[in-house]
């Protein structure tokens, strides 16, 4: 046989032995519409017709839609209990389109009975849903001197790719100062490509009211949004000072309240004011310190002069005279002076010429540490050595002897009368009275106060010391003297009608008090 005859016979055999599905399931499925369109949020209705073309009743028939597993697509199904020969039924199947990306999806309508089934392909096109939002990110207020950044935002919630244009306008006090159009902006449904941001930088804008208007158009859908902000400047004032070794800067507003966060630069050191409006730095060396302030964009430069104290001294007997001066040699008044010696401490304050007196009997002699402190100067410290004054020496006359002659040859001896006793007059009585007086003075020193007065140049000093065995009450010293200023270590001093009046309520036994008068 030829090859063609074999192929024909094989074909006839296969056709005679093949049993198609319709022979086992005599149903006819009809879907009048094979193409559907929908947008997210819509429901698609698919009409079907099912006909029993066989001689037997069909039972337990399920009709449904099948397709790819796509999130956001839901399908319905129908159940037909029986369908008699020649009988037909019409049903509607639903496709629920939710948040589905745009595109074409291939589906099937299936009729199943037992293990046999029929299917007809259909096509669903999910259309692009144009959905997006726009916004402007900007603060409500900015301090003058700050940079301003405005960010334009577009966020797409569309299920497909959208593209369009964005434009903006910026107004200051209703006057247009900037505008621009940005074209062909594409947004994709996949995150993070579904967002678009565009920053606008304005360096240190002027004081005023600003308005930003943003316009957009994507796939024919237009939107507009506007935001306003204020650039303002406060009426700030400042104060600078040097006190107790610290340079202070204080910034306050128009109500006198401290302003926090103001930049302050002191000799290259950048600081910011605290919640009280204060910035400070320690000044260890004297000099002129440059201070730069940024008062809401208004740059102010000022200076603070820092001076240092210099200490010198002079010993006058049992008094240590301390001089406190500045770098130019000018005496500084009202400076606290502390002297520390072997026996303790003593304190004093400088007069208008920068001088202070320390009683060395109180602190002892030897190594003395002197410290000078002032709120408006850098303090000074020095160590000096003082010696205790030597008591005055008493000169004793040397006896005078007359040498006798060695050669007495041919010397004639003349008889000499015996010496007569000298007449000392009242000298014994004077010696006895002096002894009684000095002895009485030593005795009186135990019970009577001692007062000493001394004048050094334009300074007049008075010392009062209580007896060793009793106290002094209601002490009063009065002297006519042309005084400029007077101060005392204890009690009250008054200058009145050309007189110095010094009053002390009480001095303990052996206690001392000093009065210093400047003439």
Short mmCIF file of C-alpha atoms in Angstrom, two decimals:
data_model
loop_
_atom_site.label_atom_id
_atom_site.label_comp_id
_atom_site.label_asym_id
_atom_site.label_seq_id
_atom_site.Cartn_x
_atom_site.Cartn_y
_atom_site.Cartn_z
CA UNK A 1 0.00 0.00 0.00
CA UNK A 2 1.04 3.53 -0.58
CA UNK A 3 1.72 6.00 2.24
CA UNK A 4 -1.49 7.99 1.46
CA UNK A 5 -3.72 4.90 1.79
CA UNK A 6 -2.20 4.07 5.21
CA UNK A 7 -2.82 7.61 6.51
CA UNK A 8 -6.47 7.57 5.32
CA UNK A 9 -7.19 4.20 6.97
CA UNK A 10 -5.58 5.36 10.26
CA UNK A 11 -7.69 8.50 10.26
CA UNK A 12 -10.93 6.52 9.69
CA UNK A 13 -10.01 4.23 12.61
CA UNK A 14 -9.34 7.07 15.02
CA UNK A 15 -12.60 8.82 14.14
CA UNK A 16 -14.59 5.63 14.65
CA UNK A 17 -13.03 5.01 18.11
CA UNK A 18 -12.94 8.67 19.43
CA UNK A 19 -15.64 9.61 21.89
CA UNK A 20 -15.78 13.42 22.31
CA UNK A 21 -16.77 15.13 25.58
CA UNK A 22 -20.12 16.18 24.15
CA UNK A 23 -20.99 12.59 23.83
CA UNK A 24 -20.60 12.15 27.56
CA UNK A 25 -21.84 15.66 28.46
CA UNK A 26 -24.42 16.79 25.91
CA UNK A 27 -24.31 20.50 26.95
CA UNK A 28 -23.83 23.61 24.87
CA UNK A 29 -22.23 26.72 26.51
CA UNK A 30 -22.72 30.07 24.83
CA UNK A 31 -21.12 33.44 25.81
CA UNK A 32 -22.41 36.20 23.51
CA UNK A 33 -19.64 38.71 24.49
CA UNK A 34 -15.98 37.80 24.60
CA UNK A 35 -14.41 41.24 25.40
CA UNK A 36 -15.04 43.38 28.50
CA UNK A 37 -13.66 46.68 29.93
CA UNK A 38 -13.76 48.05 33.45
CA UNK A 39 -12.04 50.47 35.84
CA UNK A 40 -11.07 49.79 39.44
CA UNK A 41 -14.13 49.80 41.60
CA UNK A 42 -16.47 48.55 38.86
CA UNK A 43 -18.21 45.18 38.42
CA UNK A 44 -18.30 43.34 35.08
CA UNK A 45 -21.35 41.22 34.21
CA UNK A 46 -20.75 38.22 31.90
CA UNK A 47 -24.02 36.73 30.42
CA UNK A 48 -24.01 32.98 29.57
CA UNK A 49 -26.47 30.45 28.11
CA UNK A 50 -26.33 26.73 28.88
CA UNK A 51 -28.39 24.23 26.73
CA UNK A 52 -28.88 20.49 27.27
CA UNK A 53 -28.67 19.05 23.76
CA UNK A 54 -28.54 15.42 24.92
CA UNK A 55 -31.22 12.79 25.68
CA UNK A 56 -30.50 12.59 29.39
CA UNK A 57 -30.89 14.97 32.27
CA UNK A 58 -27.65 16.72 33.32
CA UNK A 59 -27.19 17.18 37.04
CA UNK A 60 -24.97 19.19 39.43
CA UNK A 61 -23.59 21.65 36.92
CA UNK A 62 -21.24 24.46 38.05
CA UNK A 63 -20.59 27.49 35.86
CA UNK A 64 -17.76 29.91 36.84
CA UNK A 65 -14.97 32.22 35.58
CA UNK A 66 -11.34 31.23 35.85
CA UNK A 67 -8.19 33.31 35.26
CA UNK A 68 -4.75 34.19 36.56
CA UNK A 69 -4.33 34.83 40.26
CA UNK A 70 -4.38 38.61 40.19
CA UNK A 71 -4.84 40.50 43.43
CA UNK A 72 -7.90 42.68 43.14
CA UNK A 73 -9.87 40.47 40.73
CA UNK A 74 -12.75 38.41 42.18
CA UNK A 75 -15.10 36.08 40.24
CA UNK A 76 -18.55 34.65 40.91
CA UNK A 77 -20.03 31.25 40.07
CA UNK A 78 -23.46 29.63 39.52
CA UNK A 79 -24.80 26.21 40.50
CA UNK A 80 -27.44 24.41 38.41
CA UNK A 81 -28.92 21.34 40.08
CA UNK A 82 -30.33 19.74 36.88
CA UNK A 83 -30.95 20.50 33.25
CA UNK A 84 -33.38 18.29 31.33
CA UNK A 85 -32.99 17.30 27.66
CA UNK A 86 -33.68 20.26 25.35
CA UNK A 87 -33.84 22.62 28.30
CA UNK A 88 -31.71 25.85 28.43
CA UNK A 89 -30.82 28.34 31.18
CA UNK A 90 -29.42 31.89 31.10
CA UNK A 91 -27.23 33.17 33.90
CA UNK A 92 -24.93 36.12 34.62
CA UNK A 93 -21.48 35.74 36.12
CA UNK A 94 -19.77 38.73 37.84
CA UNK A 95 -16.18 39.94 37.82
CA UNK A 96 -15.36 42.34 40.68
CA UNK A 97 -12.58 44.73 39.65
CA UNK A 98 -10.92 46.26 42.71
CA UNK A 99 -7.43 47.74 43.03
CA UNK A 100 -6.05 46.13 39.91
CA UNK A 101 -3.25 47.42 37.77
CA UNK A 102 -4.34 48.46 34.28
CA UNK A 103 -3.89 45.87 31.53
CA UNK A 104 -5.56 43.04 29.57
CA UNK A 105 -6.34 39.80 31.39
CA UNK A 106 -7.23 36.46 29.64
CA UNK A 107 -10.08 34.63 31.43
CA UNK A 108 -12.29 31.57 30.81
CA UNK A 109 -15.96 30.76 31.36
CA UNK A 110 -16.20 27.09 32.44
CA UNK A 111 -19.18 24.73 32.81
CA UNK A 112 -18.32 21.60 34.83
CA UNK A 113 -20.34 18.48 35.59
CA UNK A 114 -18.47 15.73 37.33
CA UNK A 115 -15.11 15.25 35.71
CA UNK A 116 -16.11 16.75 32.38
CA UNK A 117 -16.22 20.43 31.55
CA UNK A 118 -16.67 22.99 28.77
CA UNK A 119 -14.76 26.30 28.53
CA UNK A 120 -14.95 29.47 26.42
CA UNK A 121 -12.18 32.12 26.54
CA UNK A 122 -13.03 35.79 27.27
CA UNK A 123 -10.85 38.93 27.63
CA UNK A 124 -10.98 41.61 30.36
CA UNK A 125 -9.28 44.96 29.95
CA UNK A 126 -8.78 46.95 33.15
CA UNK A 127 -8.67 50.62 32.22
CA UNK A 128 -6.32 53.17 33.86
CA UNK A 129 -7.89 54.96 36.79
CA UNK A 130 -6.50 58.52 37.01
CA UNK A 131 -6.08 59.22 40.70
CA UNK A 132 -3.38 61.40 42.29
CA UNK A 133 -2.90 64.08 44.94
CA UNK A 134 -0.66 67.16 45.15
CA UNK A 135 0.70 69.08 48.14
CA UNK A 136 3.21 71.77 49.15
CA UNK A 137 5.51 71.08 52.10
CA UNK A 138 6.45 74.38 53.78
CA UNK A 139 6.40 75.76 57.34
CA UNK A 140 4.05 78.51 58.43
CA UNK A 141 6.75 80.84 59.84
CA UNK A 142 10.45 81.46 59.27
CA UNK A 143 12.78 83.79 61.13
CA UNK A 144 14.48 86.32 58.94
CA UNK A 145 17.97 85.12 58.10
CA UNK A 146 16.99 81.48 57.70
CA UNK A 147 16.97 79.65 54.38
CA UNK A 148 13.58 78.42 53.18
CA UNK A 149 13.01 75.13 51.34
CA UNK A 150 9.65 74.51 49.64
CA UNK A 151 8.89 70.98 48.42
CA UNK A 152 6.28 70.23 45.74
CA UNK A 153 4.72 66.76 46.10
CA UNK A 154 2.70 64.56 43.71
CA UNK A 155 1.48 61.14 44.83
CA UNK A 156 -0.25 58.75 42.41
CA UNK A 157 -2.84 56.20 43.44
CA UNK A 158 -3.61 55.31 39.81
CA UNK A 159 -3.54 51.70 38.70
CA UNK A 160 -1.44 52.52 35.68
CA UNK A 161 1.25 54.84 34.44
CA UNK A 162 0.23 58.49 34.33
CA UNK A 163 2.19 61.49 33.08
CA UNK A 164 1.67 65.18 33.05
CA UNK A 165 2.99 68.66 33.92
CA UNK A 166 3.49 70.62 37.14
CA UNK A 167 3.94 74.39 37.48
CA UNK A 168 4.37 76.75 40.44
CA UNK A 169 4.25 80.45 41.25
CA UNK A 170 5.68 82.24 44.29
CA UNK A 171 4.36 85.61 45.46
CA UNK A 172 5.74 87.98 48.11
CA UNK A 173 3.24 90.53 49.37
CA UNK A 174 1.11 89.76 46.26
CA UNK A 175 4.04 90.39 43.91
CA UNK A 176 5.21 87.53 41.68
CA UNK A 177 8.86 86.71 42.42
CA UNK A 178 9.27 83.25 40.80
CA UNK A 179 7.49 80.81 38.46
CA UNK A 180 8.31 77.68 36.47
CA UNK A 181 6.69 74.78 34.55
CA UNK A 182 8.03 71.21 34.81
CA UNK A 183 6.91 68.94 31.96
CA UNK A 184 6.64 65.20 31.21
CA UNK A 185 6.54 63.86 34.74
CA UNK A 186 5.84 60.10 34.81
CA UNK A 187 4.34 58.31 37.77
CA UNK A 188 4.20 54.53 37.98
CA UNK A 189 1.82 52.35 39.98
CA UNK A 190 4.66 50.50 41.64
CA UNK A 191 6.02 52.05 44.85
CA UNK A 192 8.22 54.09 45.31
CA UNK A 193 7.96 55.34 41.74
CA UNK A 194 4.42 56.50 42.34
CA UNK A 195 5.69 59.67 44.08
CA UNK A 196 7.39 62.81 42.79
CA UNK A 197 9.11 65.52 44.82
CA UNK A 198 10.64 68.81 43.73
CA UNK A 199 12.50 71.11 46.19
CA UNK A 200 12.61 74.88 45.76
CA UNK A 201 15.41 76.60 47.72
CA UNK A 202 15.13 80.29 48.69
CA UNK A 203 18.25 81.60 50.47
CA UNK A 204 17.44 84.03 53.32
CA UNK A 205 14.25 85.54 51.90
CA UNK A 206 13.25 89.05 52.90
CA UNK A 207 10.66 89.78 55.55
CA UNK A 208 7.09 89.48 54.24
CA UNK A 209 4.07 87.28 53.50
CA UNK A 210 4.65 84.60 50.87
CA UNK A 211 2.21 82.47 48.85
CA UNK A 212 3.08 79.39 46.77
CA UNK A 213 0.61 78.14 44.14
CA UNK A 214 1.06 74.68 42.60
CA UNK A 215 -0.83 73.53 39.48
CA UNK A 216 -0.79 70.06 37.86
CA UNK A 217 -2.39 68.17 34.95
CA UNK A 218 -2.11 64.36 34.56
CA UNK A 219 -4.04 62.52 31.84
CA UNK A 220 -6.44 65.43 31.56
CA UNK A 221 -7.13 65.66 35.30
CA UNK A 222 -6.06 69.09 36.67
CA UNK A 223 -5.55 70.11 40.29
CA UNK A 224 -4.41 73.23 42.18
CA UNK A 225 -3.17 73.82 45.73
CA UNK A 226 -1.77 76.90 47.55
CA UNK A 227 0.21 77.40 50.76
CA UNK A 228 1.35 80.58 52.58
CA UNK A 229 4.18 81.30 54.99
CA UNK A 230 5.56 84.28 56.87
CA UNK A 231 9.16 85.51 57.13
CA UNK A 232 9.42 87.71 60.22
CA UNK A 233 12.02 89.49 62.31
CA UNK A 234 11.85 90.08 66.07
CA UNK A 235 12.84 93.30 67.80
CA UNK A 236 15.78 91.83 69.70
CA UNK A 237 18.16 93.69 71.99
CA UNK A 238 21.35 92.55 73.65
CA UNK A 239 23.61 93.19 76.63
CA UNK A 240 27.26 92.22 77.04
CA UNK A 241 29.42 92.38 80.16
CA UNK A 242 32.43 90.89 81.91
CA UNK A 243 31.85 89.78 85.48
CA UNK A 244 33.75 87.46 87.83
CA UNK A 245 35.95 86.08 85.07
CA UNK A 246 33.05 85.36 82.68
CA UNK A 247 31.97 87.18 79.50
CA UNK A 248 28.17 87.23 79.35
CA UNK A 249 25.86 87.93 76.40
CA UNK A 250 22.11 88.21 76.96
CA UNK A 251 19.48 88.47 74.19
CA UNK A 252 15.93 89.57 74.99
CA UNK A 253 12.82 90.24 72.91
CA UNK A 254 10.61 93.32 72.93
CA UNK A 255 8.97 92.09 76.14
CA UNK A 256 12.27 91.60 77.95
CA UNK A 257 12.09 87.80 77.80
CA UNK A 258 15.25 85.81 77.10
CA UNK A 259 15.44 84.38 73.57
CA UNK A 260 16.81 80.87 73.11
CA UNK A 261 18.88 79.62 70.18
CA UNK A 262 20.44 82.92 69.03
CA UNK A 263 23.91 82.29 67.48
CA UNK A 264 26.68 84.11 69.37
CA UNK A 265 30.35 84.04 68.39
CA UNK A 266 32.96 85.14 70.96
CA UNK A 267 36.48 85.27 69.52
CA UNK A 268 35.75 82.44 67.08
CA UNK A 269 33.87 80.24 69.53
CA UNK A 270 30.31 79.62 68.31
CA UNK A 271 27.66 79.48 71.04
CA UNK A 272 23.87 79.62 71.26
CA UNK A 273 21.80 81.32 73.92
CA UNK A 274 20.08 79.09 76.47
CA UNK A 275 16.45 79.23 77.59
CA UNK A 276 17.25 82.41 79.54
CA UNK A 277 18.73 84.10 76.47
CA UNK A 278 22.28 83.88 77.87
CA UNK A 279 25.53 82.70 76.30
CA UNK A 280 28.82 82.88 78.21
CA UNK A 281 32.47 81.94 78.05
CA UNK A 282 35.36 82.11 80.53
CA UNK A 283 37.93 84.85 79.92
CA UNK A 284 41.31 83.67 81.17
CA UNK A 285 43.43 86.42 79.64
CA UNK A 286 42.99 90.19 79.48
CA UNK A 287 42.28 91.86 76.16
CA UNK A 288 39.54 93.02 73.81
CA UNK A 289 37.08 90.26 72.93
CA UNK A 290 35.11 90.48 69.67
CA UNK A 291 31.45 89.37 69.89
CA UNK A 292 29.26 88.73 66.82
CA UNK A 293 25.49 88.30 67.18
CA UNK A 294 22.96 87.03 64.64
CA UNK A 295 19.75 88.76 65.71
CA UNK A 296 17.24 87.11 63.37
CA UNK A 297 19.46 87.83 60.40
CA UNK A 298 20.67 91.22 61.63
CA UNK A 299 24.40 90.82 62.19
CA UNK A 300 25.75 92.89 65.07
CA UNK A 301 29.37 93.15 66.14
CA UNK A 302 30.44 94.47 69.53
CA UNK A 303 33.43 94.28 71.90
CA UNK A 304 34.06 93.60 75.58
CA UNK A 305 37.19 94.88 77.30
CA UNK A 306 38.65 92.46 79.85
CA UNK A 307 41.20 93.96 82.26
CA UNK A 308 43.51 92.35 84.77
CA UNK A 309 44.54 93.45 88.26
CA UNK A 310 48.21 93.94 89.19
CA UNK A 311 49.38 93.80 92.80
CA UNK A 312 52.33 95.57 94.42
CA UNK A 313 53.20 96.07 98.07
CA UNK A 314 55.28 98.05 100.54
CA UNK A 315 56.12 97.18 104.14
CA UNK A 316 56.03 99.98 106.67
CA UNK A 317 57.04 98.64 110.02
CA UNK A 318 54.22 96.33 111.11
CA UNK A 319 51.86 97.43 108.32
CA UNK A 320 51.71 95.93 104.82
CA UNK A 321 50.59 98.57 102.32
CA UNK A 322 49.11 96.86 99.20
CA UNK A 323 48.63 98.64 95.88
CA UNK A 324 46.16 97.29 93.30
CA UNK A 325 46.41 98.81 89.81
CA UNK A 326 45.35 98.09 86.24
CA UNK A 327 47.69 97.58 83.30
CA UNK A 328 48.14 101.35 82.87
CA UNK A 329 49.12 101.81 86.51
CA UNK A 330 45.88 103.42 87.65
CA UNK A 331 44.74 102.42 91.15
CA UNK A 332 41.52 100.42 91.31
CA UNK A 333 39.11 101.15 94.19
CA UNK A 334 36.76 98.73 95.91
CA UNK A 335 38.92 95.67 95.24
CA UNK A 336 38.74 92.85 97.78
CA UNK A 337 42.21 92.02 99.13
CA UNK A 338 43.00 88.86 101.06
CA UNK A 339 46.33 88.34 102.81
CA UNK A 340 47.21 84.89 104.17
CA UNK A 341 50.15 84.56 106.49
CA UNK A 342 51.56 82.10 109.02
CA UNK A 343 49.10 83.23 111.72
CA UNK A 344 45.92 83.46 109.63
CA UNK A 345 44.01 85.62 107.16
CA UNK A 346 43.15 89.28 106.95
CA UNK A 347 40.82 91.09 104.58
CA UNK A 348 40.69 94.66 103.33
CA UNK A 349 39.25 96.74 100.49
CA UNK A 350 41.18 99.23 98.40
CA UNK A 351 40.41 102.93 98.65
CA UNK A 352 39.88 105.27 95.73
CA UNK A 353 43.60 105.16 94.98
CA UNK A 354 43.76 101.37 94.97
CA UNK A 355 45.52 101.02 98.34
CA UNK A 356 44.75 98.71 101.25
CA UNK A 357 46.35 98.17 104.65
CA UNK A 358 47.06 94.83 106.34
CA UNK A 359 48.18 94.52 109.95
CA UNK A 360 51.10 92.10 109.89
CA UNK A 361 50.69 91.38 113.59
CA UNK A 362 47.42 89.64 112.73
CA UNK A 363 48.70 87.38 109.97
CA UNK A 364 52.36 87.05 110.95
CA UNK A 365 55.64 87.73 109.21
CA UNK A 366 57.38 85.66 106.57
CA UNK A 367 55.73 84.30 103.38
CA UNK A 368 52.48 86.15 102.67
CA UNK A 369 50.00 85.21 99.90
CA UNK A 370 48.13 88.24 98.54
CA UNK A 371 44.97 87.82 96.46
CA UNK A 372 43.07 90.66 94.81
CA UNK A 373 39.61 90.06 93.37
CA UNK A 374 37.07 92.26 91.58
CA UNK A 375 33.86 91.55 89.68
CA UNK A 376 35.04 93.61 86.70
CA UNK A 377 38.67 92.48 86.49
CA UNK A 378 40.63 89.27 86.22
CA UNK A 379 42.03 88.68 89.68
CA UNK A 380 45.68 88.73 90.67
CA UNK A 381 47.70 86.70 93.14
CA UNK A 382 51.20 87.16 94.50
CA UNK A 383 53.44 85.68 97.17
CA UNK A 384 55.69 88.12 99.04
CA UNK A 385 58.10 87.85 101.96
CA UNK A 386 58.07 90.34 104.80
CA UNK A 387 60.37 90.53 107.80
CA UNK A 388 59.57 91.53 111.33
CA UNK A 389 61.02 94.97 112.15
CA UNK A 390 64.02 94.92 114.53
CA UNK A 391 63.64 96.85 117.82
CA UNK A 392 65.75 100.05 118.04
CA UNK A 393 69.22 99.47 119.55
CA UNK A 394 70.29 101.43 122.75
CA UNK A 395 73.83 102.89 122.53
CA UNK A 396 76.02 102.40 125.65
CA UNK A 397 78.84 104.98 125.97
CA UNK A 398 82.33 103.45 126.14
CA UNK A 399 84.45 104.41 129.20
CA UNK A 400 87.31 106.81 128.43
CA UNK A 401 90.74 106.03 129.96
CA UNK A 402 93.69 108.38 130.14
CA UNK A 403 97.06 106.68 129.75
CA UNK A 404 99.59 107.27 132.46
CA UNK A 405 102.99 108.70 131.52
CA UNK A 406 105.74 106.09 131.29
CA UNK A 407 108.69 108.32 132.08
CA UNK A 408 108.57 109.82 135.53
CA UNK A 409 112.25 110.87 135.82
CA UNK A 410 112.84 113.88 138.00
CA UNK A 411 109.10 113.95 138.75
CA UNK A 412 108.16 115.99 141.73
CA UNK A 413 105.45 114.57 143.83
CA UNK A 414 102.87 116.96 144.98
CA UNK A 415 100.61 115.88 147.76
CA UNK A 416 97.00 115.44 146.54
CA UNK A 417 94.02 116.05 148.70
CA UNK A 418 91.63 113.09 149.14
CA UNK A 419 88.68 113.11 146.58
CA UNK A 420 85.49 114.68 147.68
CA UNK A 421 82.15 112.89 147.00
CA UNK A 422 80.20 114.21 143.91
CA UNK A 423 77.01 116.09 144.38
CA UNK A 424 74.31 114.34 142.26
CA UNK A 425 71.62 116.69 143.46
CA UNK A 426 68.08 115.14 142.95
CA UNK A 427 69.23 112.30 140.58
CA UNK A 428 68.41 109.49 143.03
CA UNK A 429 64.96 110.86 143.49
CA UNK A 430 64.42 111.05 139.68
CA UNK A 431 65.52 107.46 139.22
CA UNK A 432 63.16 106.29 141.91
CA UNK A 433 60.24 108.24 140.40
CA UNK A 434 60.98 106.89 136.87
CA UNK A 435 60.94 103.37 138.19
CA UNK A 436 57.64 103.99 139.84
CA UNK A 437 56.17 105.59 136.70
CA UNK A 438 57.28 102.84 134.22
CA UNK A 439 56.29 100.18 136.67
CA UNK A 440 52.93 101.78 137.01
CA UNK A 441 52.61 102.02 133.22
CA UNK A 442 53.13 98.29 132.85
CA UNK A 443 50.58 97.73 135.53
CA UNK A 444 48.12 100.15 133.96
CA UNK A 445 48.48 98.43 130.52
CA UNK A 446 46.67 95.50 132.00
CA UNK A 447 43.61 97.60 132.77
CA UNK A 448 43.63 100.68 130.45
CA UNK A 449 43.30 100.83 126.65
CA UNK A 450 46.28 101.68 124.48
CA UNK A 451 46.00 104.14 121.59
CA UNK A 452 48.58 104.77 118.87
CA UNK A 453 48.47 107.39 116.11
CA UNK A 454 50.72 107.71 113.06
CA UNK A 455 50.70 109.68 109.77
CA UNK A 456 52.21 108.37 106.51
CA UNK A 457 52.05 110.85 103.64
CA UNK A 458 48.33 111.48 103.09
CA UNK A 459 47.24 108.57 105.28
CA UNK A 460 46.54 108.96 109.00
CA UNK A 461 46.27 105.79 111.08
CA UNK A 462 44.79 105.25 114.54
CA UNK A 463 45.06 102.01 116.49
CA UNK A 464 43.09 101.26 119.64
CA UNK A 465 43.80 98.14 121.69
CA UNK A 466 41.72 96.94 124.64
CA UNK A 467 43.47 96.06 127.90
CA UNK A 468 44.43 92.49 128.40
CA UNK A 469 42.24 92.06 131.46
CA UNK A 470 39.05 93.89 130.60
CA UNK A 471 36.87 94.94 127.63
CA UNK A 472 36.14 98.41 126.28
CA UNK A 473 32.59 99.62 125.84
CA UNK A 474 31.29 102.72 124.03
CA UNK A 475 34.68 103.80 122.77
CA UNK A 476 34.71 107.20 121.03
CA UNK A 477 37.53 108.87 119.16
CA UNK A 478 37.14 112.43 117.90
CA UNK A 479 39.69 114.61 116.11
CA UNK A 480 39.57 117.77 114.02
CA UNK A 481 41.10 116.82 110.70
CA UNK A 482 40.48 117.63 107.03
CA UNK A 483 39.56 114.13 105.85
CA UNK A 484 38.45 112.97 102.37
CA UNK A 485 37.53 109.44 103.34
CA UNK A 486 37.79 107.24 106.41
CA UNK A 487 37.26 103.57 107.12
CA UNK A 488 37.71 101.32 110.15
CA UNK A 489 38.05 97.63 110.82
CA UNK A 490 35.38 97.88 113.49
CA UNK A 491 32.74 100.36 114.61
CA UNK A 492 31.22 103.37 112.85
CA UNK A 493 33.16 106.26 111.29
CA UNK A 494 31.62 109.67 110.56
CA UNK A 495 33.11 112.74 108.86
CA UNK A 496 31.23 115.82 110.05
CA UNK A 497 32.05 119.53 110.35
CA UNK A 498 35.76 118.97 109.80
CA UNK A 499 35.93 116.22 112.38
CA UNK A 500 36.49 112.49 112.39
CA UNK A 501 34.27 110.63 114.83
CA UNK A 502 35.01 106.94 115.43
CA UNK A 503 32.66 104.98 117.68
CA UNK A 504 32.93 101.35 118.81
CA UNK A 505 30.30 99.71 120.96
CA UNK A 506 32.56 97.02 122.38
CA UNK A 507 36.13 95.69 122.19
CA UNK A 508 36.99 92.38 123.76
CA UNK A 509 40.05 92.14 126.07
CA UNK A 510 43.29 92.56 124.09
CA UNK A 511 41.26 93.13 120.83
CA UNK A 512 42.55 95.68 118.32
CA UNK A 513 40.77 98.02 115.91
CA UNK A 514 42.22 100.24 113.18
CA UNK A 515 41.10 103.53 111.67
CA UNK A 516 42.44 104.67 108.27
CA UNK A 517 41.92 108.30 107.26
CA UNK A 518 42.70 109.68 103.81
CA UNK A 519 43.70 113.34 104.02
#
